[in-house]
Tab-separated table of C-alpha atoms in Angstrom:
chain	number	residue	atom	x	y	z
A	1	UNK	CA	0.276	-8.789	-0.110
A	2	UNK	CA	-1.356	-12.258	-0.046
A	3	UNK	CA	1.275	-14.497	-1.922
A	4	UNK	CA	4.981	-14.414	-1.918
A	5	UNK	CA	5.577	-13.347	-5.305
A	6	UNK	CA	3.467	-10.482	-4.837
A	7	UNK	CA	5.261	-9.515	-1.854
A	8	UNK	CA	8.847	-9.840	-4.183
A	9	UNK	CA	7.177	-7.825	-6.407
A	10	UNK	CA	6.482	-4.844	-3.837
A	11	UNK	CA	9.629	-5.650	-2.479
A	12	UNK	CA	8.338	-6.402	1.178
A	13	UNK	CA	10.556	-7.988	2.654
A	14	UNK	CA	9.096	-10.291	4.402
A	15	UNK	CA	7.793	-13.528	4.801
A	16	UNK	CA	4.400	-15.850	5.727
A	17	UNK	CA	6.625	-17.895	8.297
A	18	UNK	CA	7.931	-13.864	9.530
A	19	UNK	CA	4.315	-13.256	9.971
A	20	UNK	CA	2.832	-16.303	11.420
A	21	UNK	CA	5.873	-16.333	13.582
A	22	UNK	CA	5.132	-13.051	14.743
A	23	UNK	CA	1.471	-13.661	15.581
A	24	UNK	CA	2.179	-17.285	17.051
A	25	UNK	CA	4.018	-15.182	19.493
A	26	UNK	CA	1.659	-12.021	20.277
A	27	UNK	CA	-0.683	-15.215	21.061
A	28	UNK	CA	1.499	-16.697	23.206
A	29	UNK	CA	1.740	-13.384	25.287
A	30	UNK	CA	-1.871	-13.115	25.643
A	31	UNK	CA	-2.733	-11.169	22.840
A	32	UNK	CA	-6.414	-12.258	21.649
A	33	UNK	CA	-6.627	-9.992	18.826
A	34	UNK	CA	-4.614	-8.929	15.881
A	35	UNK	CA	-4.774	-6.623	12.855
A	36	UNK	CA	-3.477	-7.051	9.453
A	37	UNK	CA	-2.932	-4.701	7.031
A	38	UNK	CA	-3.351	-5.477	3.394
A	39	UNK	CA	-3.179	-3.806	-0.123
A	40	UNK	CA	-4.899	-4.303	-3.011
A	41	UNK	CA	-4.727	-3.423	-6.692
A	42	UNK	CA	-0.922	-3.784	-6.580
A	43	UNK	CA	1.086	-4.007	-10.158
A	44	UNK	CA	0.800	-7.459	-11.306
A	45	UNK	CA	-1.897	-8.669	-8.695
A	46	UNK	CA	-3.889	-11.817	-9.693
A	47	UNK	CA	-6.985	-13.493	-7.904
A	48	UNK	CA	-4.679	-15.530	-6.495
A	49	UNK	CA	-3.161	-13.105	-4.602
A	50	UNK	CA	-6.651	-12.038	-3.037
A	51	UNK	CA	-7.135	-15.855	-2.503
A	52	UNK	CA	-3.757	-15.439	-0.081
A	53	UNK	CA	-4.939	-13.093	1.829
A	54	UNK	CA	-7.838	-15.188	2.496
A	55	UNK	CA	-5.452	-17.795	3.743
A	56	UNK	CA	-2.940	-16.081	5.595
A	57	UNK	CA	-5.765	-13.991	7.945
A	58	UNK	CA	-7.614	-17.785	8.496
A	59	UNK	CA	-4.335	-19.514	9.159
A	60	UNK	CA	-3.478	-16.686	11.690
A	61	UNK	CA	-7.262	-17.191	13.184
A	62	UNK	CA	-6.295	-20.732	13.475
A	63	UNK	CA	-3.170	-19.933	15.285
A	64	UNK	CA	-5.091	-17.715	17.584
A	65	UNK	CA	-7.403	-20.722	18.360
A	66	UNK	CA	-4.498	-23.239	18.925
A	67	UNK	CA	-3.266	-20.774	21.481
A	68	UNK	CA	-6.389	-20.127	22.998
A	69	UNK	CA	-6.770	-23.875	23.492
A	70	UNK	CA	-3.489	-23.837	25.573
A	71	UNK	CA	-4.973	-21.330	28.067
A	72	UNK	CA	-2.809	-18.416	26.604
A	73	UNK	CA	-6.099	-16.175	27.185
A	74	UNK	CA	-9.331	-16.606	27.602
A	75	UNK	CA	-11.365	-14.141	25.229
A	76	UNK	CA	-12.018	-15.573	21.852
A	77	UNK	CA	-9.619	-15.006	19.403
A	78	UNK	CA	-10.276	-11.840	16.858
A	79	UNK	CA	-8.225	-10.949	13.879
A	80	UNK	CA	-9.332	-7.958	11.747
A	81	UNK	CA	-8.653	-7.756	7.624
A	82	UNK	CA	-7.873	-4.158	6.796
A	83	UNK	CA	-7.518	-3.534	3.516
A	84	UNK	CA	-6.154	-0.729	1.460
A	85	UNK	CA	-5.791	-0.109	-2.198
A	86	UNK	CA	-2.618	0.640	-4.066
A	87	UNK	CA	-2.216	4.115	-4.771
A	88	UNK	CA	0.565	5.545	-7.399
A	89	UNK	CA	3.242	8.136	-5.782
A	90	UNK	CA	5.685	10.425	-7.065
A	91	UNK	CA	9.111	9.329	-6.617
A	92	UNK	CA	8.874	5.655	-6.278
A	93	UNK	CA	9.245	2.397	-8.270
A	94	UNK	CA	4.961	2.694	-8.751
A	95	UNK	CA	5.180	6.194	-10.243
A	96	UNK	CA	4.391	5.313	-13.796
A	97	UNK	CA	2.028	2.302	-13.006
A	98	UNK	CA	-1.538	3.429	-13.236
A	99	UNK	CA	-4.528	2.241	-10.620
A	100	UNK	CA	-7.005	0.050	-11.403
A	101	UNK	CA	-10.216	1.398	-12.145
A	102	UNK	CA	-12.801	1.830	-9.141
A	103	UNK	CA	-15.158	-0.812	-10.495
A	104	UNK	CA	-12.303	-3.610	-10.221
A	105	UNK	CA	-11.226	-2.416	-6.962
A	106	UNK	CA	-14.584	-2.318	-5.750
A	107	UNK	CA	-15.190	-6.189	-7.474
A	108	UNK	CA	-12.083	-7.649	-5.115
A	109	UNK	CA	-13.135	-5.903	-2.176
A	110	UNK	CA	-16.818	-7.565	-2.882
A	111	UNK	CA	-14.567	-10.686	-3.670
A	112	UNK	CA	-12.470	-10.621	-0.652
A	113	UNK	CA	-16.101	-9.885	1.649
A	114	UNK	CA	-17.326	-12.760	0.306
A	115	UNK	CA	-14.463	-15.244	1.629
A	116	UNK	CA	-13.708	-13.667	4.541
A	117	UNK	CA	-16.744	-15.210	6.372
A	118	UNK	CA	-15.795	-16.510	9.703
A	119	UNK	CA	-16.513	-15.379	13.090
A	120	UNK	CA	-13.284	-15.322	14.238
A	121	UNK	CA	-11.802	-12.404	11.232
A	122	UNK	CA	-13.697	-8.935	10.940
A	123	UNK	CA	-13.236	-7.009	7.196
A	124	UNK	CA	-12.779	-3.814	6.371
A	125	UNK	CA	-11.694	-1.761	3.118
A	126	UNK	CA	-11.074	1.624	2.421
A	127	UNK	CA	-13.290	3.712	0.021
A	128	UNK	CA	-12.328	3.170	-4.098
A	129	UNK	CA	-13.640	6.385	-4.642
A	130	UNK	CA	-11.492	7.791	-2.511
A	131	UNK	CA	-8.228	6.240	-3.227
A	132	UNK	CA	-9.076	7.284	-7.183
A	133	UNK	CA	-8.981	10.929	-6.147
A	134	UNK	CA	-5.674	10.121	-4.179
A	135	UNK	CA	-4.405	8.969	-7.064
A	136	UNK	CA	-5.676	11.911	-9.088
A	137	UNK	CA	-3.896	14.218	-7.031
A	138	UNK	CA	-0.770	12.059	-6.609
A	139	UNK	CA	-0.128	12.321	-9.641
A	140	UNK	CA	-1.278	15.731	-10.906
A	141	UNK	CA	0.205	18.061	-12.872
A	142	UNK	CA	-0.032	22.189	-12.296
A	143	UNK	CA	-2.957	22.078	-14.730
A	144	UNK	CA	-4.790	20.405	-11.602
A	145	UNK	CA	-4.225	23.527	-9.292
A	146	UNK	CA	-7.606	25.308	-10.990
A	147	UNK	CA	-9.764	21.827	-10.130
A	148	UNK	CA	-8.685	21.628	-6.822
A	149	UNK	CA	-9.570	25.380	-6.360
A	150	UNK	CA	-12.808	24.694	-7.780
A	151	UNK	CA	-13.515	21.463	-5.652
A	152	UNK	CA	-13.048	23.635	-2.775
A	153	UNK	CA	-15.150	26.518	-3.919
A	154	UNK	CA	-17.904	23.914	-4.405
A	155	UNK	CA	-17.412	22.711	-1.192
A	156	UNK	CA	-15.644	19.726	-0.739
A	157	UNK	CA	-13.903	19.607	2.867
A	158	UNK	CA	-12.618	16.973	4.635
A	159	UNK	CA	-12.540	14.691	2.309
A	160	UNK	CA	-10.649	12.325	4.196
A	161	UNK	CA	-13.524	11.305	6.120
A	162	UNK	CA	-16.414	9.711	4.050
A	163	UNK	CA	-19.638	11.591	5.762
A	164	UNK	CA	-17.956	14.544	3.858
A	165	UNK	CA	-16.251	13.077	0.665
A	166	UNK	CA	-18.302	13.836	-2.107
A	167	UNK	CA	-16.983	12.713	-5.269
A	168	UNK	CA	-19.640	14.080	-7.630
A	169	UNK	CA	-18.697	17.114	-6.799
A	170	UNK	CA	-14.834	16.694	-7.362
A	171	UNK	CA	-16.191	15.192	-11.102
A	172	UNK	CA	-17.653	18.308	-11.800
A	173	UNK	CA	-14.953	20.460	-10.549
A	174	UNK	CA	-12.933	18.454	-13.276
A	175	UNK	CA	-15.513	18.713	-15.895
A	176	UNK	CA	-15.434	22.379	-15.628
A	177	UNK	CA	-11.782	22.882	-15.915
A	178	UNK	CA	-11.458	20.544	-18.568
A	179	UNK	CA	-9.480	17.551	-17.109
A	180	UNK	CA	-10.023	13.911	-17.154
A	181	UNK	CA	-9.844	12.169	-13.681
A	182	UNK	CA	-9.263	8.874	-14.792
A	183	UNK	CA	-5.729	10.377	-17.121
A	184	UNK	CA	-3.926	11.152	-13.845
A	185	UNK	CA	-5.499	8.031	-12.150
A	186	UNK	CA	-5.502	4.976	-14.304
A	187	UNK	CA	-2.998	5.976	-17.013
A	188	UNK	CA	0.121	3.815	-17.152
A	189	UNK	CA	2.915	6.405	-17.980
A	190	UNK	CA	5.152	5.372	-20.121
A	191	UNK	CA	9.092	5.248	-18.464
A	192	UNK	CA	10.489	8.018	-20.991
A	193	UNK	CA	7.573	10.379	-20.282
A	194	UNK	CA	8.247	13.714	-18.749
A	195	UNK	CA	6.735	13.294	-15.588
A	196	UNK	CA	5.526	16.931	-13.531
A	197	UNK	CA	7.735	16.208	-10.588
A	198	UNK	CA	11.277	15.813	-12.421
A	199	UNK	CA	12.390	19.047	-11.545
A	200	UNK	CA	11.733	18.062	-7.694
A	201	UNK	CA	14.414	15.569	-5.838
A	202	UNK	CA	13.924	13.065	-3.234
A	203	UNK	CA	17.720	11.967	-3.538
A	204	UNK	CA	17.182	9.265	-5.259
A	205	UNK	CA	17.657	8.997	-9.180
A	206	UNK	CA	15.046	8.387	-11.533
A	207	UNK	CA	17.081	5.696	-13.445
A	208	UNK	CA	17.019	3.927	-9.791
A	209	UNK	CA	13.462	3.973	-9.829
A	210	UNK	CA	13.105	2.526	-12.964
A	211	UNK	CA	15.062	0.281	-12.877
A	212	UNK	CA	13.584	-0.885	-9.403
A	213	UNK	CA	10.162	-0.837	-11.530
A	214	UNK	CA	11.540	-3.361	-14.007
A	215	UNK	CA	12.946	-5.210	-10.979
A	216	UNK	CA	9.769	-5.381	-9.462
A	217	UNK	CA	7.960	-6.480	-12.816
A	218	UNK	CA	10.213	-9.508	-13.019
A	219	UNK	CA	9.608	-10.348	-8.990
A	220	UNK	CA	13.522	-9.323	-8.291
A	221	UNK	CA	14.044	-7.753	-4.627
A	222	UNK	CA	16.563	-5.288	-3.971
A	223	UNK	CA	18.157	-5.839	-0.201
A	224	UNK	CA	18.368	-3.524	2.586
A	225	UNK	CA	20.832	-1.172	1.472
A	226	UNK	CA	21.619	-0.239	5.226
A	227	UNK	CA	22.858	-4.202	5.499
A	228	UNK	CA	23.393	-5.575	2.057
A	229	UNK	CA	25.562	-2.881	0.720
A	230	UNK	CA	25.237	0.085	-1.497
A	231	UNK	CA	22.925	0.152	-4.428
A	232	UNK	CA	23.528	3.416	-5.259
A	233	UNK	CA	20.135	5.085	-5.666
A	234	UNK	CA	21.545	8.706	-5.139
A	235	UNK	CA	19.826	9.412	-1.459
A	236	UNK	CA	23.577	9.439	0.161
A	237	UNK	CA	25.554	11.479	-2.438
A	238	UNK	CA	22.277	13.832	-2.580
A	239	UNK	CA	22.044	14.627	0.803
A	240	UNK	CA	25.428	14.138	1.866
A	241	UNK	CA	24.647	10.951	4.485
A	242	UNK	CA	25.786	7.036	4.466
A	243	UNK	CA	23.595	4.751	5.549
A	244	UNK	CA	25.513	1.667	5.272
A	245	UNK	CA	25.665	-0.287	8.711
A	246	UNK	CA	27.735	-2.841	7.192
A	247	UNK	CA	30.800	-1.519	8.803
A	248	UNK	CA	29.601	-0.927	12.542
A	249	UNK	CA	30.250	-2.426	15.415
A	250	UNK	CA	27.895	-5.802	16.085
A	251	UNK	CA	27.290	-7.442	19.451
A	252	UNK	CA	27.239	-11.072	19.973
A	253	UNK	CA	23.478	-11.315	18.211
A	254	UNK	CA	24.964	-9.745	14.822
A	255	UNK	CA	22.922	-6.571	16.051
A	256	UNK	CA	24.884	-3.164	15.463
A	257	UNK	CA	25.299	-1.845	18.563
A	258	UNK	CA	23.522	1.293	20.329
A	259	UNK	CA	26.193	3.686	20.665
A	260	UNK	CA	27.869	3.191	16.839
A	261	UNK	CA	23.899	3.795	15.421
A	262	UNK	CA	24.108	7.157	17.654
């Protein structure tokens, strides 16, 4: 994510001075290029938070330049833009949060292109189309067995790569059993729905992950459970584990030690 808040909102974990500290250094090794991977589309996102990622991949250009200046290599510095777009999955905080609709996906990706102008940073996106059938199928229901059946009876193969995605095709595979695309896609489920994967379990609780959704809605971060503690989302009582690292042995660094993670 571009901005802070949008990052405490997905829960990252991380910070611009982590990343520019973390580039300043692959510079200072040598490195002369760097990728960075984005999402967009993300619950909550604003322009502002596409205007971020503007910023952060020129301010890492510029710290590629700096070091290039120093003699720390000799090739001209290179940063690529890769950006994805935020897909909702089954049996996460996102679950019940629907995607944007292609054409606004498609307008920040024309947005970001547009800012992203400078020699030194290289841009590219993947498909909308293609993440809305993600998302379709992410979040499908055992009425979307016949369509998929269908789509593949029609021919669609491969879909992962785009010289053999054809989405027309999955449309009318839809059409003809009935469904609506965009209902799995872009619907925003309400938190006391049924959803279709209830009766499966990941460990953790589904009144964890909601109320890690209406954490994230209000930009609240849960820590690392493996060093902050437990906050009892189920995943350790489920499948009989403990993850906690509070209480192993630490070496000098506050690092817990190779032979008590073994």
């Amino acid at each position: 994510a571009g901005t802070q808040r949008l990052r405490d909102v997905i829960n990252k974990g991380v910070t611009e001075d982590d990343l520019f500290a973390a580039a300043e250094a692959a510079f200072e090794e040598g490195w002369s290029s760097l990728k960075l991977y984005f999402m967009i589309g993300l619950p909550t996102e604003e322009m502002t938070d596409l205007d971020g990622i503007v910023a952060l991949a020129r301010r890492v250009a510029d710290l590629g330049t700096a070091a290039a200046r120093r003699g720390r290599f000799k090739k001209r510095v290179h940063v690529t833009v890769s950006v994805s777009n935020f897909v909702p999955k089954a049996h996460t905080p996102f679950q019940w949060e629907g995607q944007h609709p292609i054409e606004e996906l498609k307008a920040k990706q024309e947005y970001l292109r547009q800012r992203l102008r400078d020699k030194r940073i290289s841009y590219n996106w993947h498909e909308a189309e293609l993440s809305f059938w993600e998302a379709v199928i992410a979040r499908g229901d055992r009425r979307l067995g016949p369509a998929l059946e269908k789509a593949w009876q029609k021919g669609c193969r491969f879909d992962g790569w785009s010289e053999y995605f054809q989405s027309v095709k999955w449309r009318e595979a839809m059409a003809e059993t009935g469904l609506n695309p965009e209902f799995y896609a872009n619907r925003q489920i309400p938190l006391t729905d049924i959803l279709p994967w209830d009766h499966l379990s990941s460990g953790v609780t589904r009144d964890y992950l909601a109320d890690e959704y209406r954490a994230a809605m209000s930009g609240i971060t849960t820590e690392d459970c493996r060093l902050a503690g437990c906050t009892t989302c189920g995943v350790c009582a489920a499948l009989g584990v403990n993850l906690n690292l509070t209480s192993l042995g630490r070496d000098e660094s506050g690092n817990v030690s190779v032979s008590d993670r073994i």
